[in-house]
């Protein structure tokens, strides 16, 4: 068997099913929109994302899974038109409110899912998908991004397939297999005849920055659900064994930053 015999799109779908990956309903994202719109401390990730982009020769952007517009709004002053696509009306509402507050009149919302009909979604010079690539069918998603980009596509994807340190999750008997990560994307793009470039953006992990064990336990419970007494005791032992590791919330979190050119 050689690399050419492997259907990486199928392999991704099989991995996603084995990891019990599920599409969230848009209402779950609606509920998070107000809090996400206020997350100003996230700007380091946004700065790192944008610093890696080449906007030369580009006037329009399509931001897929735009959320409250972290990427779209940051780029709006440098482009003629910015289109934010998301299936959560709550996210689009917060993005548009923030766009008005910032005085950006060139931001256009489109309420749409990855899986919907995209025939009327405009092609743009640049297409981005930032932290929004947890899709069930990656080959289809990449084909859509590629088809809508006149010049370049930029996306981020999980490294390692977990949002929470695996060791911390295991302490609470959360032994779910890791989700499929960026390495499928590189292989699918290769099979599409594209030449993806790869970089990494390091971010605080979701459990980082707590002042004490109670705050840490609250963050863990928010991500993994209620913690019983035995789990809490194991977690406390882990927390107190290495205060520096505890402050970081375990292993650092990395996004793979992948980009490619669509124009010859
Ligand atoms: C983690 S947020 C990322 C938001 C923004 N791109 C950023 O980097 O801050 C993921 C976004 O993807 C959207 N999303 C999730 N599944 C989607 C789907 N199937 N179709 C369209 N949008 C989706 C969510 O509503 C949410 O706004």
PDB file of C-alpha atoms and ligand atoms in Angstrom:
ATOM      1  CA  UNK A   1       0.000   0.000   0.000  1.00  0.00           C
ATOM      2  CA  UNK A   2       1.207   3.537  -0.726  1.00  0.00           C
ATOM      3  CA  UNK A   3       0.043   6.988   0.369  1.00  0.00           C
ATOM      4  CA  UNK A   4      -1.981   7.243  -2.875  1.00  0.00           C
ATOM      5  CA  UNK A   5      -4.138   4.286  -1.802  1.00  0.00           C
ATOM      6  CA  UNK A   6      -5.352   6.023   1.357  1.00  0.00           C
ATOM      7  CA  UNK A   7      -8.643   7.920   1.307  1.00  0.00           C
ATOM      8  CA  UNK A   8      -7.842  10.468   4.033  1.00  0.00           C
ATOM      9  CA  UNK A   9     -11.348  11.959   3.833  1.00  0.00           C
ATOM     10  CA  UNK A  10     -12.823   8.554   4.710  1.00  0.00           C
ATOM     11  CA  UNK A  11     -10.170   7.970   7.367  1.00  0.00           C
ATOM     12  CA  UNK A  12     -11.103  11.304   8.992  1.00  0.00           C
ATOM     13  CA  UNK A  13     -14.826  10.425   9.001  1.00  0.00           C
ATOM     14  CA  UNK A  14     -14.071   7.009  10.513  1.00  0.00           C
ATOM     15  CA  UNK A  15     -11.866   8.592  13.195  1.00  0.00           C
ATOM     16  CA  UNK A  16     -14.522  11.223  13.972  1.00  0.00           C
ATOM     17  CA  UNK A  17     -17.176   8.520  14.399  1.00  0.00           C
ATOM     18  CA  UNK A  18     -14.854   6.416  16.598  1.00  0.00           C
ATOM     19  CA  UNK A  19     -14.177   9.482  18.792  1.00  0.00           C
ATOM     20  CA  UNK A  20     -17.942  10.012  19.079  1.00  0.00           C
ATOM     21  CA  UNK A  21     -17.609  13.478  17.537  1.00  0.00           C
ATOM     22  CA  UNK A  22     -20.978  15.174  17.085  1.00  0.00           C
ATOM     23  CA  UNK A  23     -22.202  18.329  15.461  1.00  0.00           C
ATOM     24  CA  UNK A  24     -23.418  20.762  18.158  1.00  0.00           C
ATOM     25  CA  UNK A  25     -26.793  22.391  17.522  1.00  0.00           C
ATOM     26  CA  UNK A  26     -26.443  26.153  16.814  1.00  0.00           C
ATOM     27  CA  UNK A  27     -28.351  26.951  20.038  1.00  0.00           C
ATOM     28  CA  UNK A  28     -25.333  25.755  22.058  1.00  0.00           C
ATOM     29  CA  UNK A  29     -23.235  28.393  20.314  1.00  0.00           C
ATOM     30  CA  UNK A  30     -25.985  31.026  20.641  1.00  0.00           C
ATOM     31  CA  UNK A  31     -25.742  30.583  24.402  1.00  0.00           C
ATOM     32  CA  UNK A  32     -22.009  31.354  24.355  1.00  0.00           C
ATOM     33  CA  UNK A  33     -22.129  34.355  22.038  1.00  0.00           C
ATOM     34  CA  UNK A  34     -22.343  37.165  24.606  1.00  0.00           C
ATOM     35  CA  UNK A  35     -19.453  35.763  26.662  1.00  0.00           C
ATOM     36  CA  UNK A  36     -17.321  35.164  23.546  1.00  0.00           C
ATOM     37  CA  UNK A  37     -17.962  38.696  22.319  1.00  0.00           C
ATOM     38  CA  UNK A  38     -16.414  40.034  25.513  1.00  0.00           C
ATOM     39  CA  UNK A  39     -13.244  37.914  25.388  1.00  0.00           C
ATOM     40  CA  UNK A  40     -10.698  40.675  24.879  1.00  0.00           C
ATOM     41  CA  UNK A  41      -7.889  38.606  26.455  1.00  0.00           C
ATOM     42  CA  UNK A  42      -8.021  36.421  23.340  1.00  0.00           C
ATOM     43  CA  UNK A  43      -6.263  39.048  21.248  1.00  0.00           C
ATOM     44  CA  UNK A  44      -2.881  37.286  21.374  1.00  0.00           C
ATOM     45  CA  UNK A  45      -4.280  34.369  19.356  1.00  0.00           C
ATOM     46  CA  UNK A  46      -5.925  36.801  16.929  1.00  0.00           C
ATOM     47  CA  UNK A  47      -2.689  38.797  16.593  1.00  0.00           C
ATOM     48  CA  UNK A  48      -0.732  35.576  15.977  1.00  0.00           C
ATOM     49  CA  UNK A  49      -3.260  34.467  13.340  1.00  0.00           C
ATOM     50  CA  UNK A  50      -3.301  37.777  11.494  1.00  0.00           C
ATOM     51  CA  UNK A  51       0.470  38.252  11.636  1.00  0.00           C
ATOM     52  CA  UNK A  52       0.799  35.048   9.580  1.00  0.00           C
ATOM     53  CA  UNK A  53      -1.545  36.247   6.806  1.00  0.00           C
ATOM     54  CA  UNK A  54      -0.618  37.818   3.480  1.00  0.00           C
ATOM     55  CA  UNK A  55      -3.292  40.324   2.417  1.00  0.00           C
ATOM     56  CA  UNK A  56      -1.426  41.602  -0.640  1.00  0.00           C
ATOM     57  CA  UNK A  57      -3.660  41.919  -3.693  1.00  0.00           C
ATOM     58  CA  UNK A  58      -6.754  41.092  -1.608  1.00  0.00           C
ATOM     59  CA  UNK A  59      -9.895  43.197  -1.051  1.00  0.00           C
ATOM     60  CA  UNK A  60     -12.459  40.691   0.243  1.00  0.00           C
ATOM     61  CA  UNK A  61     -12.656  38.091   3.008  1.00  0.00           C
ATOM     62  CA  UNK A  62     -15.021  35.206   3.776  1.00  0.00           C
ATOM     63  CA  UNK A  63     -14.673  34.114   7.425  1.00  0.00           C
ATOM     64  CA  UNK A  64     -16.308  30.706   7.942  1.00  0.00           C
ATOM     65  CA  UNK A  65     -17.502  29.926  11.471  1.00  0.00           C
ATOM     66  CA  UNK A  66     -16.821  33.599  12.178  1.00  0.00           C
ATOM     67  CA  UNK A  67     -18.346  33.553  15.671  1.00  0.00           C
ATOM     68  CA  UNK A  68     -18.372  37.045  17.135  1.00  0.00           C
ATOM     69  CA  UNK A  69     -15.928  38.173  14.453  1.00  0.00           C
ATOM     70  CA  UNK A  70     -12.510  37.854  16.124  1.00  0.00           C
ATOM     71  CA  UNK A  71     -10.773  37.576  12.744  1.00  0.00           C
ATOM     72  CA  UNK A  72     -13.337  39.304  10.488  1.00  0.00           C
ATOM     73  CA  UNK A  73     -13.556  42.482  12.594  1.00  0.00           C
ATOM     74  CA  UNK A  74      -9.810  42.718  13.090  1.00  0.00           C
ATOM     75  CA  UNK A  75      -9.334  42.642   9.296  1.00  0.00           C
ATOM     76  CA  UNK A  76     -12.303  44.862   8.355  1.00  0.00           C
ATOM     77  CA  UNK A  77     -10.288  48.144   8.366  1.00  0.00           C
ATOM     78  CA  UNK A  78      -7.789  46.656   5.887  1.00  0.00           C
ATOM     79  CA  UNK A  79     -10.280  45.254   3.358  1.00  0.00           C
ATOM     80  CA  UNK A  80     -13.192  46.481   1.218  1.00  0.00           C
ATOM     81  CA  UNK A  81     -15.690  43.834   2.267  1.00  0.00           C
ATOM     82  CA  UNK A  82     -15.753  41.214   4.979  1.00  0.00           C
ATOM     83  CA  UNK A  83     -18.324  38.395   5.005  1.00  0.00           C
ATOM     84  CA  UNK A  84     -18.873  36.467   8.256  1.00  0.00           C
ATOM     85  CA  UNK A  85     -20.561  33.069   7.841  1.00  0.00           C
ATOM     86  CA  UNK A  86     -21.883  31.179  10.861  1.00  0.00           C
ATOM     87  CA  UNK A  87     -24.896  28.978  11.669  1.00  0.00           C
ATOM     88  CA  UNK A  88     -25.449  30.680  15.050  1.00  0.00           C
ATOM     89  CA  UNK A  89     -27.691  33.753  14.837  1.00  0.00           C
ATOM     90  CA  UNK A  90     -26.525  34.705  18.349  1.00  0.00           C
ATOM     91  CA  UNK A  91     -22.889  34.854  17.147  1.00  0.00           C
ATOM     92  CA  UNK A  92     -23.798  36.878  14.054  1.00  0.00           C
ATOM     93  CA  UNK A  93     -25.824  39.341  16.151  1.00  0.00           C
ATOM     94  CA  UNK A  94     -22.883  39.982  18.493  1.00  0.00           C
ATOM     95  CA  UNK A  95     -20.493  40.323  15.535  1.00  0.00           C
ATOM     96  CA  UNK A  96     -22.738  42.917  13.883  1.00  0.00           C
ATOM     97  CA  UNK A  97     -23.218  44.824  17.151  1.00  0.00           C
ATOM     98  CA  UNK A  98     -19.435  44.937  17.608  1.00  0.00           C
ATOM     99  CA  UNK A  99     -18.966  45.965  13.953  1.00  0.00           C
ATOM    100  CA  UNK A 100     -21.335  48.915  14.465  1.00  0.00           C
ATOM    101  CA  UNK A 101     -19.596  49.903  17.711  1.00  0.00           C
ATOM    102  CA  UNK A 102     -16.258  49.908  15.875  1.00  0.00           C
ATOM    103  CA  UNK A 103     -17.705  51.866  12.938  1.00  0.00           C
ATOM    104  CA  UNK A 104     -17.089  49.109  10.368  1.00  0.00           C
ATOM    105  CA  UNK A 105     -19.776  49.440   7.666  1.00  0.00           C
ATOM    106  CA  UNK A 106     -18.240  46.773   5.392  1.00  0.00           C
ATOM    107  CA  UNK A 107     -19.155  43.661   7.422  1.00  0.00           C
ATOM    108  CA  UNK A 108     -21.839  41.344   6.017  1.00  0.00           C
ATOM    109  CA  UNK A 109     -23.331  38.426   7.992  1.00  0.00           C
ATOM    110  CA  UNK A 110     -24.511  35.178   6.379  1.00  0.00           C
ATOM    111  CA  UNK A 111     -26.400  32.695   8.513  1.00  0.00           C
ATOM    112  CA  UNK A 112     -25.350  29.347   7.135  1.00  0.00           C
ATOM    113  CA  UNK A 113     -23.952  25.994   8.273  1.00  0.00           C
ATOM    114  CA  UNK A 114     -20.887  24.281   6.846  1.00  0.00           C
ATOM    115  CA  UNK A 115     -23.240  21.613   5.532  1.00  0.00           C
ATOM    116  CA  UNK A 116     -25.851  23.928   3.901  1.00  0.00           C
ATOM    117  CA  UNK A 117     -26.126  24.993   0.288  1.00  0.00           C
ATOM    118  CA  UNK A 118     -23.313  27.520  -0.356  1.00  0.00           C
ATOM    119  CA  UNK A 119     -24.183  28.352  -3.971  1.00  0.00           C
ATOM    120  CA  UNK A 120     -25.020  31.988  -3.110  1.00  0.00           C
ATOM    121  CA  UNK A 121     -22.054  32.456  -0.726  1.00  0.00           C
ATOM    122  CA  UNK A 122     -19.720  34.912  -2.486  1.00  0.00           C
ATOM    123  CA  UNK A 123     -16.232  33.866  -3.509  1.00  0.00           C
ATOM    124  CA  UNK A 124     -13.674  36.131  -1.807  1.00  0.00           C
ATOM    125  CA  UNK A 125      -9.971  36.806  -2.217  1.00  0.00           C
ATOM    126  CA  UNK A 126      -9.229  35.278   1.193  1.00  0.00           C
ATOM    127  CA  UNK A 127     -11.142  32.582   3.063  1.00  0.00           C
ATOM    128  CA  UNK A 128     -10.497  31.935   6.768  1.00  0.00           C
ATOM    129  CA  UNK A 129     -11.780  29.291   9.203  1.00  0.00           C
ATOM    130  CA  UNK A 130     -10.392  30.086  12.624  1.00  0.00           C
ATOM    131  CA  UNK A 131     -11.010  27.537  15.399  1.00  0.00           C
ATOM    132  CA  UNK A 132     -14.111  26.497  13.463  1.00  0.00           C
ATOM    133  CA  UNK A 133     -12.981  23.347  11.656  1.00  0.00           C
ATOM    134  CA  UNK A 134     -14.425  20.680  13.971  1.00  0.00           C
ATOM    135  CA  UNK A 135     -16.549  19.335  11.112  1.00  0.00           C
ATOM    136  CA  UNK A 136     -17.848  15.829  10.499  1.00  0.00           C
ATOM    137  CA  UNK A 137     -16.671  15.732   6.861  1.00  0.00           C
ATOM    138  CA  UNK A 138     -13.278  17.407   6.460  1.00  0.00           C
ATOM    139  CA  UNK A 139     -12.766  16.611   2.767  1.00  0.00           C
ATOM    140  CA  UNK A 140     -16.055  18.319   1.927  1.00  0.00           C
ATOM    141  CA  UNK A 141     -15.258  21.315   4.183  1.00  0.00           C
ATOM    142  CA  UNK A 142     -11.814  21.832   2.627  1.00  0.00           C
ATOM    143  CA  UNK A 143     -13.266  21.582  -0.890  1.00  0.00           C
ATOM    144  CA  UNK A 144     -15.765  24.313   0.036  1.00  0.00           C
ATOM    145  CA  UNK A 145     -13.115  26.651   1.502  1.00  0.00           C
ATOM    146  CA  UNK A 146     -10.924  26.082  -1.521  1.00  0.00           C
ATOM    147  CA  UNK A 147     -13.750  26.723  -4.010  1.00  0.00           C
ATOM    148  CA  UNK A 148     -14.677  30.060  -2.375  1.00  0.00           C
ATOM    149  CA  UNK A 149     -11.118  31.452  -2.235  1.00  0.00           C
ATOM    150  CA  UNK A 150      -9.891  33.509  -5.187  1.00  0.00           C
ATOM    151  CA  UNK A 151      -6.354  33.593  -3.761  1.00  0.00           C
ATOM    152  CA  UNK A 152      -5.640  32.134  -0.298  1.00  0.00           C
ATOM    153  CA  UNK A 153      -7.130  30.059   2.522  1.00  0.00           C
ATOM    154  CA  UNK A 154      -6.072  30.260   6.185  1.00  0.00           C
ATOM    155  CA  UNK A 155      -7.387  27.961   8.910  1.00  0.00           C
ATOM    156  CA  UNK A 156      -6.557  26.653  12.349  1.00  0.00           C
ATOM    157  CA  UNK A 157      -7.128  23.116  13.570  1.00  0.00           C
ATOM    158  CA  UNK A 158      -6.503  21.159  16.749  1.00  0.00           C
ATOM    159  CA  UNK A 159      -3.118  19.607  17.448  1.00  0.00           C
ATOM    160  CA  UNK A 160      -3.485  16.352  19.350  1.00  0.00           C
ATOM    161  CA  UNK A 161      -7.270  16.217  19.161  1.00  0.00           C
ATOM    162  CA  UNK A 162      -8.030  17.368  22.719  1.00  0.00           C
ATOM    163  CA  UNK A 163      -9.048  20.670  24.286  1.00  0.00           C
ATOM    164  CA  UNK A 164      -8.173  19.519  27.826  1.00  0.00           C
ATOM    165  CA  UNK A 165      -4.908  17.942  29.030  1.00  0.00           C
ATOM    166  CA  UNK A 166      -5.375  14.157  28.592  1.00  0.00           C
ATOM    167  CA  UNK A 167      -3.817  13.477  32.016  1.00  0.00           C
ATOM    168  CA  UNK A 168      -6.324  15.752  33.783  1.00  0.00           C
ATOM    169  CA  UNK A 169      -9.221  14.218  31.849  1.00  0.00           C
ATOM    170  CA  UNK A 170      -8.051  10.707  32.767  1.00  0.00           C
ATOM    171  CA  UNK A 171      -8.043  11.619  36.482  1.00  0.00           C
ATOM    172  CA  UNK A 172     -11.798  12.054  36.107  1.00  0.00           C
ATOM    173  CA  UNK A 173     -12.193   8.883  34.014  1.00  0.00           C
ATOM    174  CA  UNK A 174     -12.778  10.876  30.852  1.00  0.00           C
ATOM    175  CA  UNK A 175     -10.987   8.527  28.524  1.00  0.00           C
ATOM    176  CA  UNK A 176     -12.670   9.551  25.282  1.00  0.00           C
ATOM    177  CA  UNK A 177     -10.407   8.969  22.294  1.00  0.00           C
ATOM    178  CA  UNK A 178      -8.791  12.054  20.815  1.00  0.00           C
ATOM    179  CA  UNK A 179     -10.651  13.788  17.975  1.00  0.00           C
ATOM    180  CA  UNK A 180      -9.064  13.778  14.502  1.00  0.00           C
ATOM    181  CA  UNK A 181      -6.586  16.640  14.204  1.00  0.00           C
ATOM    182  CA  UNK A 182      -4.748  18.753  11.642  1.00  0.00           C
ATOM    183  CA  UNK A 183      -2.670  15.969  10.131  1.00  0.00           C
ATOM    184  CA  UNK A 184      -5.696  14.777   8.137  1.00  0.00           C
ATOM    185  CA  UNK A 185      -6.016  18.272   6.671  1.00  0.00           C
ATOM    186  CA  UNK A 186      -2.440  18.276   5.403  1.00  0.00           C
ATOM    187  CA  UNK A 187      -2.957  14.905   3.735  1.00  0.00           C
ATOM    188  CA  UNK A 188      -6.353  15.750   2.215  1.00  0.00           C
ATOM    189  CA  UNK A 189      -4.963  18.995   0.774  1.00  0.00           C
ATOM    190  CA  UNK A 190      -2.001  17.112  -0.672  1.00  0.00           C
ATOM    191  CA  UNK A 191      -4.442  14.759  -2.398  1.00  0.00           C
ATOM    192  CA  UNK A 192      -6.357  17.815  -3.685  1.00  0.00           C
ATOM    193  CA  UNK A 193      -3.159  18.952  -5.401  1.00  0.00           C
ATOM    194  CA  UNK A 194      -2.640  21.878  -3.015  1.00  0.00           C
ATOM    195  CA  UNK A 195       0.610  22.780  -1.269  1.00  0.00           C
ATOM    196  CA  UNK A 196      -0.318  23.500   2.341  1.00  0.00           C
ATOM    197  CA  UNK A 197       2.057  25.445   4.583  1.00  0.00           C
ATOM    198  CA  UNK A 198       2.076  24.589   8.251  1.00  0.00           C
ATOM    199  CA  UNK A 199       2.810  26.612  11.360  1.00  0.00           C
ATOM    200  CA  UNK A 200       1.662  26.527  14.989  1.00  0.00           C
ATOM    201  CA  UNK A 201       0.034  29.037  17.326  1.00  0.00           C
ATOM    202  CA  UNK A 202       0.590  28.314  21.002  1.00  0.00           C
ATOM    203  CA  UNK A 203      -2.220  29.315  23.304  1.00  0.00           C
ATOM    204  CA  UNK A 204      -2.976  29.090  26.999  1.00  0.00           C
ATOM    205  CA  UNK A 205      -4.849  25.898  27.620  1.00  0.00           C
ATOM    206  CA  UNK A 206      -8.452  26.126  28.832  1.00  0.00           C
ATOM    207  CA  UNK A 207      -7.484  25.323  32.438  1.00  0.00           C
ATOM    208  CA  UNK A 208      -4.639  27.849  32.673  1.00  0.00           C
ATOM    209  CA  UNK A 209      -4.346  30.820  34.968  1.00  0.00           C
ATOM    210  CA  UNK A 210      -6.261  29.768  38.077  1.00  0.00           C
ATOM    211  CA  UNK A 211      -5.493  31.330  41.463  1.00  0.00           C
ATOM    212  CA  UNK A 212      -6.356  28.330  43.606  1.00  0.00           C
ATOM    213  CA  UNK A 213      -7.683  24.784  43.477  1.00  0.00           C
ATOM    214  CA  UNK A 214     -11.362  25.777  43.752  1.00  0.00           C
ATOM    215  CA  UNK A 215     -11.101  28.015  40.704  1.00  0.00           C
ATOM    216  CA  UNK A 216      -9.279  25.217  38.855  1.00  0.00           C
ATOM    217  CA  UNK A 217     -11.950  22.649  39.798  1.00  0.00           C
ATOM    218  CA  UNK A 218     -14.657  25.032  38.543  1.00  0.00           C
ATOM    219  CA  UNK A 219     -12.908  25.344  35.179  1.00  0.00           C
ATOM    220  CA  UNK A 220     -12.504  21.577  34.920  1.00  0.00           C
ATOM    221  CA  UNK A 221     -16.192  21.052  35.769  1.00  0.00           C
ATOM    222  CA  UNK A 222     -17.206  23.589  33.112  1.00  0.00           C
ATOM    223  CA  UNK A 223     -15.365  21.571  30.460  1.00  0.00           C
ATOM    224  CA  UNK A 224     -15.882  18.004  31.671  1.00  0.00           C
ATOM    225  CA  UNK A 225     -19.066  18.114  33.760  1.00  0.00           C
ATOM    226  CA  UNK A 226     -19.762  17.541  37.440  1.00  0.00           C
ATOM    227  CA  UNK A 227     -16.888  16.128  39.528  1.00  0.00           C
ATOM    228  CA  UNK A 228     -17.555  13.531  42.251  1.00  0.00           C
ATOM    229  CA  UNK A 229     -15.673  13.454  45.594  1.00  0.00           C
ATOM    230  CA  UNK A 230     -13.151  10.806  44.529  1.00  0.00           C
ATOM    231  CA  UNK A 231     -12.391  12.687  41.295  1.00  0.00           C
ATOM    232  CA  UNK A 232     -12.034  15.945  43.190  1.00  0.00           C
ATOM    233  CA  UNK A 233      -9.501  14.331  45.553  1.00  0.00           C
ATOM    234  CA  UNK A 234      -7.413  12.999  42.616  1.00  0.00           C
ATOM    235  CA  UNK A 235      -7.587  16.367  40.921  1.00  0.00           C
ATOM    236  CA  UNK A 236      -6.429  18.159  44.083  1.00  0.00           C
ATOM    237  CA  UNK A 237      -3.463  15.809  44.435  1.00  0.00           C
ATOM    238  CA  UNK A 238      -2.491  16.550  40.801  1.00  0.00           C
ATOM    239  CA  UNK A 239      -2.939  20.303  41.353  1.00  0.00           C
ATOM    240  CA  UNK A 240      -0.791  20.410  44.487  1.00  0.00           C
ATOM    241  CA  UNK A 241       1.952  18.089  43.194  1.00  0.00           C
ATOM    242  CA  UNK A 242       3.334  20.703  40.771  1.00  0.00           C
ATOM    243  CA  UNK A 243       2.116  24.303  41.245  1.00  0.00           C
ATOM    244  CA  UNK A 244       3.738  25.569  38.042  1.00  0.00           C
ATOM    245  CA  UNK A 245       2.135  22.826  35.942  1.00  0.00           C
ATOM    246  CA  UNK A 246      -1.162  23.528  37.737  1.00  0.00           C
ATOM    247  CA  UNK A 247      -0.941  27.231  36.866  1.00  0.00           C
ATOM    248  CA  UNK A 248      -0.495  26.306  33.206  1.00  0.00           C
ATOM    249  CA  UNK A 249      -3.445  23.887  33.434  1.00  0.00           C
ATOM    250  CA  UNK A 250      -1.221  21.053  32.185  1.00  0.00           C
ATOM    251  CA  UNK A 251       0.305  20.728  28.728  1.00  0.00           C
ATOM    252  CA  UNK A 252       0.280  23.860  26.538  1.00  0.00           C
ATOM    253  CA  UNK A 253      -2.342  24.044  23.836  1.00  0.00           C
ATOM    254  CA  UNK A 254      -1.373  24.341  20.186  1.00  0.00           C
ATOM    255  CA  UNK A 255      -3.365  25.258  17.113  1.00  0.00           C
ATOM    256  CA  UNK A 256      -2.032  24.138  13.756  1.00  0.00           C
ATOM    257  CA  UNK A 257      -2.116  27.112  11.379  1.00  0.00           C
ATOM    258  CA  UNK A 258      -2.507  25.863   7.791  1.00  0.00           C
ATOM    259  CA  UNK A 259      -2.633  27.958   4.648  1.00  0.00           C
ATOM    260  CA  UNK A 260      -2.476  27.515   0.905  1.00  0.00           C
ATOM    261  CA  UNK A 261      -2.771  29.398  -2.348  1.00  0.00           C
ATOM    262  CA  UNK A 262      -5.689  28.689  -4.667  1.00  0.00           C
ATOM    263  CA  UNK A 263      -4.597  30.901  -7.591  1.00  0.00           C
ATOM    264  CA  UNK A 264      -1.852  29.640  -9.917  1.00  0.00           C
TER     265      UNK A 264
HETATM  266  C1  LIG B   1     -14.794  28.387  18.603  1.00  0.00           C
HETATM  267  S1  LIG B   1     -15.862  29.409  17.636  1.00  0.00           S
HETATM  268  C2  LIG B   1     -14.680  30.275  16.650  1.00  0.00           C
HETATM  269  C3  LIG B   1     -15.150  31.654  16.289  1.00  0.00           C
HETATM  270  C4  LIG B   1     -14.130  32.523  15.543  1.00  0.00           C
HETATM  271  N1  LIG B   1     -13.826  31.995  14.235  1.00  0.00           N
HETATM  272  C5  LIG B   1     -12.887  32.702  16.384  1.00  0.00           C
HETATM  273  O1  LIG B   1     -11.802  32.251  16.025  1.00  0.00           O
HETATM  274  O2  LIG B   1     -13.002  33.329  17.460  1.00  0.00           O
HETATM  275  C6  LIG B   1     -16.591  28.258  16.489  1.00  0.00           C
HETATM  276  C7  LIG B   1     -17.676  28.894  15.628  1.00  0.00           C
HETATM  277  O3  LIG B   1     -18.068  27.957  14.628  1.00  0.00           O
HETATM  278  C8  LIG B   1     -19.476  28.001  14.495  1.00  0.00           C
HETATM  279  N2  LIG B   1     -19.921  26.699  13.986  1.00  0.00           N
HETATM  280  C9  LIG B   1     -19.843  25.501  14.613  1.00  0.00           C
HETATM  281  N3  LIG B   1     -20.366  24.539  13.844  1.00  0.00           N
HETATM  282  C10 LIG B   1     -20.791  25.156  12.698  1.00  0.00           C
HETATM  283  C11 LIG B   1     -21.434  24.690  11.514  1.00  0.00           C
HETATM  284  N4  LIG B   1     -21.740  23.410  11.345  1.00  0.00           N
HETATM  285  N5  LIG B   1     -21.721  25.594  10.556  1.00  0.00           N
HETATM  286  C12 LIG B   1     -21.409  26.916  10.711  1.00  0.00           C
HETATM  287  N6  LIG B   1     -20.819  27.403  11.811  1.00  0.00           N
HETATM  288  C13 LIG B   1     -20.513  26.536  12.784  1.00  0.00           C
HETATM  289  C14 LIG B   1     -19.989  28.309  15.891  1.00  0.00           C
HETATM  290  O4  LIG B   1     -21.294  28.876  15.870  1.00  0.00           O
HETATM  291  C15 LIG B   1     -18.938  29.259  16.407  1.00  0.00           C
HETATM  292  O5  LIG B   1     -19.292  30.595  16.145  1.00  0.00           O
END
